[in-house]
Tab-separated table of C-alpha atoms in Angstrom:
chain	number	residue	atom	x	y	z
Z	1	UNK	CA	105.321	130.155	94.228
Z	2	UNK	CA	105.795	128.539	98.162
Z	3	UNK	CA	102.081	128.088	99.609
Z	4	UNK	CA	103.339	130.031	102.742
Z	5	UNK	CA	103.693	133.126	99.936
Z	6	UNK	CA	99.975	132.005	98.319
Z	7	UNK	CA	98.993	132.174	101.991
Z	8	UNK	CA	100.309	135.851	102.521
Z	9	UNK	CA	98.696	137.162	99.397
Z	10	UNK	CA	95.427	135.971	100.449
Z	11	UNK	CA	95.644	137.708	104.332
Z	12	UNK	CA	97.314	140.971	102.056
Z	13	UNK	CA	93.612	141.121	99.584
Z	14	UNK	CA	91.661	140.435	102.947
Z	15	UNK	CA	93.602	143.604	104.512
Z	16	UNK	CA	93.338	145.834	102.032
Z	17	UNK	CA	89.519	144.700	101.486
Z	18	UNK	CA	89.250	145.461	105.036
Z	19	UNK	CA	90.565	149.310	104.559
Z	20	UNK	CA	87.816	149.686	102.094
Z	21	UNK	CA	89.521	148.693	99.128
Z	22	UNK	CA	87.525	147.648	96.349
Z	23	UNK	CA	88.583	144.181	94.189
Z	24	UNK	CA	89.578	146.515	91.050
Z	25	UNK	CA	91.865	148.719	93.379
Z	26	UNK	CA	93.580	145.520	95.084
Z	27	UNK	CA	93.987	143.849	91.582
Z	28	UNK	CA	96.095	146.776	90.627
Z	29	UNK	CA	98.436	146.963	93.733
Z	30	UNK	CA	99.002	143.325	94.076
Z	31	UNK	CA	99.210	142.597	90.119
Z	32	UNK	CA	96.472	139.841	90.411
Z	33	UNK	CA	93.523	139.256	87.870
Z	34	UNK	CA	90.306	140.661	89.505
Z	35	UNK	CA	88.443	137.818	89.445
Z	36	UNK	CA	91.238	135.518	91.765
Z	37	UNK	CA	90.494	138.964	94.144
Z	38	UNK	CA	86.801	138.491	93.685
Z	39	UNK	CA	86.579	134.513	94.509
Z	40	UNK	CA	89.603	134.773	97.731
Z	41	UNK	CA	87.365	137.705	99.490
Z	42	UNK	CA	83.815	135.488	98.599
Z	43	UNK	CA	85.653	132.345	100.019
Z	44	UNK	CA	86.539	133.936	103.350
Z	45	UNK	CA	83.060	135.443	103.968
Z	46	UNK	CA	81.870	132.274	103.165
Z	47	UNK	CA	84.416	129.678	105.366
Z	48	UNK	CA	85.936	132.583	107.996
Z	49	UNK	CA	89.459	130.851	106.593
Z	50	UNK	CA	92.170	132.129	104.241
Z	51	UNK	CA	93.537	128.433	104.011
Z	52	UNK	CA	93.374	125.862	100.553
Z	53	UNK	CA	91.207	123.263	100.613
Z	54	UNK	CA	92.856	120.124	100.946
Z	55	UNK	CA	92.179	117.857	97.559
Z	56	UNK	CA	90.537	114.534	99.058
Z	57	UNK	CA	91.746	112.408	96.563
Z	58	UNK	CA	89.906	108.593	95.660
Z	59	UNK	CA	87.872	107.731	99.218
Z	60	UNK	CA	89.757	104.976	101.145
Z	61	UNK	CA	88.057	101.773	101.115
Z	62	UNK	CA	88.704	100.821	104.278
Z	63	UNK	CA	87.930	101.966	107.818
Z	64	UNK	CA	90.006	102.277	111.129
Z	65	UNK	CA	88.062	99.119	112.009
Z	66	UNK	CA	88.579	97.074	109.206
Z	67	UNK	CA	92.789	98.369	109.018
Z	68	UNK	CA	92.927	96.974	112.401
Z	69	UNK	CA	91.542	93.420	111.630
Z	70	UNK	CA	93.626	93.096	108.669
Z	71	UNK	CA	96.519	93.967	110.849
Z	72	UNK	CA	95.197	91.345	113.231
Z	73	UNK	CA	94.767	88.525	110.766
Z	74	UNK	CA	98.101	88.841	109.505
Z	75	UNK	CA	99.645	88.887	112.612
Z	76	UNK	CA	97.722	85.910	114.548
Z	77	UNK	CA	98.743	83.637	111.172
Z	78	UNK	CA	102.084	84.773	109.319
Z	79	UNK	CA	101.452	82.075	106.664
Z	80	UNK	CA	98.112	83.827	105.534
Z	81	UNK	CA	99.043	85.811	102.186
Z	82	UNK	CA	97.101	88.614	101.373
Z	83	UNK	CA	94.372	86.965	99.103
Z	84	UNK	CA	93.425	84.938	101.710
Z	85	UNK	CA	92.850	87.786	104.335
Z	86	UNK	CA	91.031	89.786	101.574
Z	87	UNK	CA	88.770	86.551	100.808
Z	88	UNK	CA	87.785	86.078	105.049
Z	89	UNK	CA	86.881	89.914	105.321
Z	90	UNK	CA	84.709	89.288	102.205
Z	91	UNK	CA	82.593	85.945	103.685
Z	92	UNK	CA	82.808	87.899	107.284
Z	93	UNK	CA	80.968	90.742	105.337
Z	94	UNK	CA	83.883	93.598	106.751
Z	95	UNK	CA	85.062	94.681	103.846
Z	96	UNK	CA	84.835	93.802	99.966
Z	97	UNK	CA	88.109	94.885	99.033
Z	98	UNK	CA	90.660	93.287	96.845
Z	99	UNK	CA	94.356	91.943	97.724
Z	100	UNK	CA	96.017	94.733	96.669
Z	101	UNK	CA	94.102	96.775	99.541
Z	102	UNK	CA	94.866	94.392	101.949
Z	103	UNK	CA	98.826	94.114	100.748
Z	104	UNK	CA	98.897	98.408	101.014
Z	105	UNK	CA	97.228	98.472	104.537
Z	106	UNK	CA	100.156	95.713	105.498
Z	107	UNK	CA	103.143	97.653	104.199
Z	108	UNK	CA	101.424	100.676	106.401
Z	109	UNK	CA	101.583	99.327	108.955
Z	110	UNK	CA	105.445	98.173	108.914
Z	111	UNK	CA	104.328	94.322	107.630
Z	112	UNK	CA	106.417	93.983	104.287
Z	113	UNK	CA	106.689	91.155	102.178
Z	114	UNK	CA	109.330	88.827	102.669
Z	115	UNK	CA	110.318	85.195	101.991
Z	116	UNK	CA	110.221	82.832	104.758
Z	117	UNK	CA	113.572	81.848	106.186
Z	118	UNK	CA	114.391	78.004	105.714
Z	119	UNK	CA	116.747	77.000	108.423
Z	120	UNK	CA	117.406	72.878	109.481
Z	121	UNK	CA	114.210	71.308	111.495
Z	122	UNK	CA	115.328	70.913	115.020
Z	123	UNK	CA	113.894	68.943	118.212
Z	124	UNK	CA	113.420	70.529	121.585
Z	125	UNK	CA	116.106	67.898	122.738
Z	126	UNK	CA	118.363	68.872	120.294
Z	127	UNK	CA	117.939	72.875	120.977
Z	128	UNK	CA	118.733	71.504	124.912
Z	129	UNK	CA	121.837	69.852	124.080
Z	130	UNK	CA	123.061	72.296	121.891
Z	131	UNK	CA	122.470	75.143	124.781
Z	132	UNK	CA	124.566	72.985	127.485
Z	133	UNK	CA	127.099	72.541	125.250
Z	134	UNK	CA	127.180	76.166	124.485
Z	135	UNK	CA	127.535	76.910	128.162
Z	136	UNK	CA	129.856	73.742	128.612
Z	137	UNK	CA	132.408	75.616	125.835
Z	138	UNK	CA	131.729	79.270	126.253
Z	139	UNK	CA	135.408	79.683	127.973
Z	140	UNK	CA	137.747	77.320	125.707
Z	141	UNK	CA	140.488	78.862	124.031
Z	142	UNK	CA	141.693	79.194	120.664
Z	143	UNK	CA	144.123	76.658	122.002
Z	144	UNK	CA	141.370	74.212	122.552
Z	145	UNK	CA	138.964	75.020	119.788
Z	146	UNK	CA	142.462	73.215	117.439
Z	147	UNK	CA	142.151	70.030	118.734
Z	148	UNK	CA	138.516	69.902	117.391
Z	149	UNK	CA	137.419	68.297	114.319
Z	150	UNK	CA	134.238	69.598	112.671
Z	151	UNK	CA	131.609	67.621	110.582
Z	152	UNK	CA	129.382	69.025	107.833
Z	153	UNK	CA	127.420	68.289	105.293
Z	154	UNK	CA	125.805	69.637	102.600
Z	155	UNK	CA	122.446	69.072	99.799
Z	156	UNK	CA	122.426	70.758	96.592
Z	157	UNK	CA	119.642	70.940	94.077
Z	158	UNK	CA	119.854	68.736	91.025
Z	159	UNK	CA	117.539	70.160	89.502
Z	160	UNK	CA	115.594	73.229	89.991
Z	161	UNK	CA	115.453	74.997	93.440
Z	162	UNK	CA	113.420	74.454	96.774
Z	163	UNK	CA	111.194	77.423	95.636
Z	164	UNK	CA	109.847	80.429	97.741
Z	165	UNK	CA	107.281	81.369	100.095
Z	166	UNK	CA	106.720	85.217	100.931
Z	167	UNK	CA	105.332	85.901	104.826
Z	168	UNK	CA	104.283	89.369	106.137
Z	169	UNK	CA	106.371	90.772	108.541
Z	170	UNK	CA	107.621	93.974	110.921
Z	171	UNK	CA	111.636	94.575	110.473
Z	172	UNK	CA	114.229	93.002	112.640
Z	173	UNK	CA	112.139	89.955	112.837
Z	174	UNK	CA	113.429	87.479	110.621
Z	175	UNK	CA	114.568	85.081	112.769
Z	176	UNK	CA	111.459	85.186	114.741
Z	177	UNK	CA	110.184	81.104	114.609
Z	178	UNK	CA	107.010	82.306	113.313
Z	179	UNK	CA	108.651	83.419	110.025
Z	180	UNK	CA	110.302	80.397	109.113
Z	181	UNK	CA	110.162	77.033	107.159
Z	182	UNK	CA	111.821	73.875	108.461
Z	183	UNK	CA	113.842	72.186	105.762
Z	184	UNK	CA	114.886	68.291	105.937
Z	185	UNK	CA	117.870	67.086	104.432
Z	186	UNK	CA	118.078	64.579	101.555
Z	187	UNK	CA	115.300	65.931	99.418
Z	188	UNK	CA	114.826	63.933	96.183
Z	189	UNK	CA	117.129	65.563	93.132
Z	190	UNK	CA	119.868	66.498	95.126
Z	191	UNK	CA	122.916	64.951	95.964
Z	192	UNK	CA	124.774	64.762	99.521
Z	193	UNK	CA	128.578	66.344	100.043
Z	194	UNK	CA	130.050	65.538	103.398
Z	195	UNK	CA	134.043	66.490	105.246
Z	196	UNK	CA	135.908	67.316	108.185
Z	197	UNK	CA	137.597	70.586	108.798
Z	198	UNK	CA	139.640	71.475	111.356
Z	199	UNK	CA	141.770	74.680	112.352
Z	200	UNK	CA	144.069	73.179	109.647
Z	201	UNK	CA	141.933	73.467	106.983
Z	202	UNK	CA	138.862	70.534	105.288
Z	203	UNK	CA	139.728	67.386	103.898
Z	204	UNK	CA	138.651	66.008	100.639
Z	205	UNK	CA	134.897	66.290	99.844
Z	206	UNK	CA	133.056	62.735	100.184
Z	207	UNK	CA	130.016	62.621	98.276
Z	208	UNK	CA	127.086	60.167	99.815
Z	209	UNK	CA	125.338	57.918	97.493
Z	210	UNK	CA	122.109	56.453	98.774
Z	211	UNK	CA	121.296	56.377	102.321
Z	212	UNK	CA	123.594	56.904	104.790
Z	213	UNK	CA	123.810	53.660	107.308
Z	214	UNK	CA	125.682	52.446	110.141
Z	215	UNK	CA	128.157	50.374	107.761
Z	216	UNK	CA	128.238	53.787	104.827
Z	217	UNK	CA	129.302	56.255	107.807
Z	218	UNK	CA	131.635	53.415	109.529
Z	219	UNK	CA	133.743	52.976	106.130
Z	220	UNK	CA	133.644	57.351	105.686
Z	221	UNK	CA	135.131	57.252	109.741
Z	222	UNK	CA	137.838	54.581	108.528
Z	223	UNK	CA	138.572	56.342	104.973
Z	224	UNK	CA	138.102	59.789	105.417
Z	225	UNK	CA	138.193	61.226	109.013
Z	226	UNK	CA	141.174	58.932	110.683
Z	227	UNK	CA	143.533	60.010	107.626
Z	228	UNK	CA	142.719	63.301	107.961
Z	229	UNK	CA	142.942	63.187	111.772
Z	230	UNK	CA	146.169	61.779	111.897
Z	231	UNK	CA	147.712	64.150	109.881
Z	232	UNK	CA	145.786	67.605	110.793
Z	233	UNK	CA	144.541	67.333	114.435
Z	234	UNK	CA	147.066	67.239	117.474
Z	235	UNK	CA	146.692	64.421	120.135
Z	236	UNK	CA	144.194	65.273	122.756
């Protein structure tokens, strides 16, 4: 039965008490055992309310206080799991609480679990050039963007992976610098794959053994790129 009907029932027995009924005479109208009658009138002349009493559940461990601290930790120092913020509020005598807590209080508060993103490590002069280049381009055409040949490369694992490390964070931020890990190429177990592509399409993959010198890169312009060039990009 809908708690709005419970609800009803309970203001009906209170009426009818009201008129003088006795809990016999309401049990018979309203098809209720006597003693439910009995204990709804003794719980309104004892609380002055007609509503349930909430179940209160396990006592949370935590107070306002402490929620906000563990919200504060995580966010002044994204690379602090949730152990670690459990084991400070421990030796700063807030809260003795286990990770768990700490990991629910997070995901209350919008700061999920997520793995760091690993983009390429790049210098403030780089992120500079990059922008006035940017501006420097923003108006070519398609027209222009064919007469351009691209460089890549890439690493793959040999063996295994680079692994994974999980940060706390709100949505919509995971490009925010704060949640990610700088990678550098040409880890150990990996090998090197490096092309051009152009509007044309890529050229043949050139795999880089070693270290890439001045000479190594020198022979890939002379072997690789010119061919390719010649053949796939239009003067100019």
């Amino acid at each position: 039965m809908p708690k709005c009907t419970f609800l009803n029932i309970r203001k009906l027995i209170i009426k009818l008490h009201d008129e003088g009924k006795v809990s016999r005479e309401i049990s018979t109208i309203l098809a209720i055992r006597k003693s439910t009658v009995n204990n709804i009138i003794i719980k309104f002349k004892t609380t002055g309310t007609l509503e349930a009493k909430r179940n209160p559940g396990r006592p949370r461990k935590t107070t306002n206080r402490v929620d906000r601290v563990i919200k504060r930790k995580a966010i002044s120092d994204v690379k602090k799991n949730a152990a670690i913020n459990a084991r400070e509020l421990r030796e700063e005598n807030l809260a003795d609480i286990s990770q768990s807590t700490v990991s629910r209080r997070l995901t209350e508060v919008g700061l999920f679990r997520r793995v760091f993103v690993k983009i390429p490590l790049i210098s403030k002069k780089n992120k500079k050039d990059r922008l006035e280049f940017a501006k420097r381009h923003q108006h070519w055409t398609i027209e222009d963007w064919k007469k351009v040949l691209f460089l890549d490369e890439t690493k793959i694992n040999v063996f295994g992976n680079d692994g994974r490390r999980y940060v706390r964070r709100p949505k919509g931020t995971r490009y925010d610098s704060r949640h990610q890990i700088h990678t550098v190429k040409h880890g150990k177990s990996s090998i090197i794959l490096w092309g051009p592509f152009s509007w044309k399409g890529v050229s043949p993959i050139f795999k880089i053994e070693d270290t890439m010198d001045s000479i190594k890169y020198r022979d890939i312009i002379l072997d690789v790129i010119l061919p390719y060039a010649c053949q796939n990009v239009p003067r100019g």
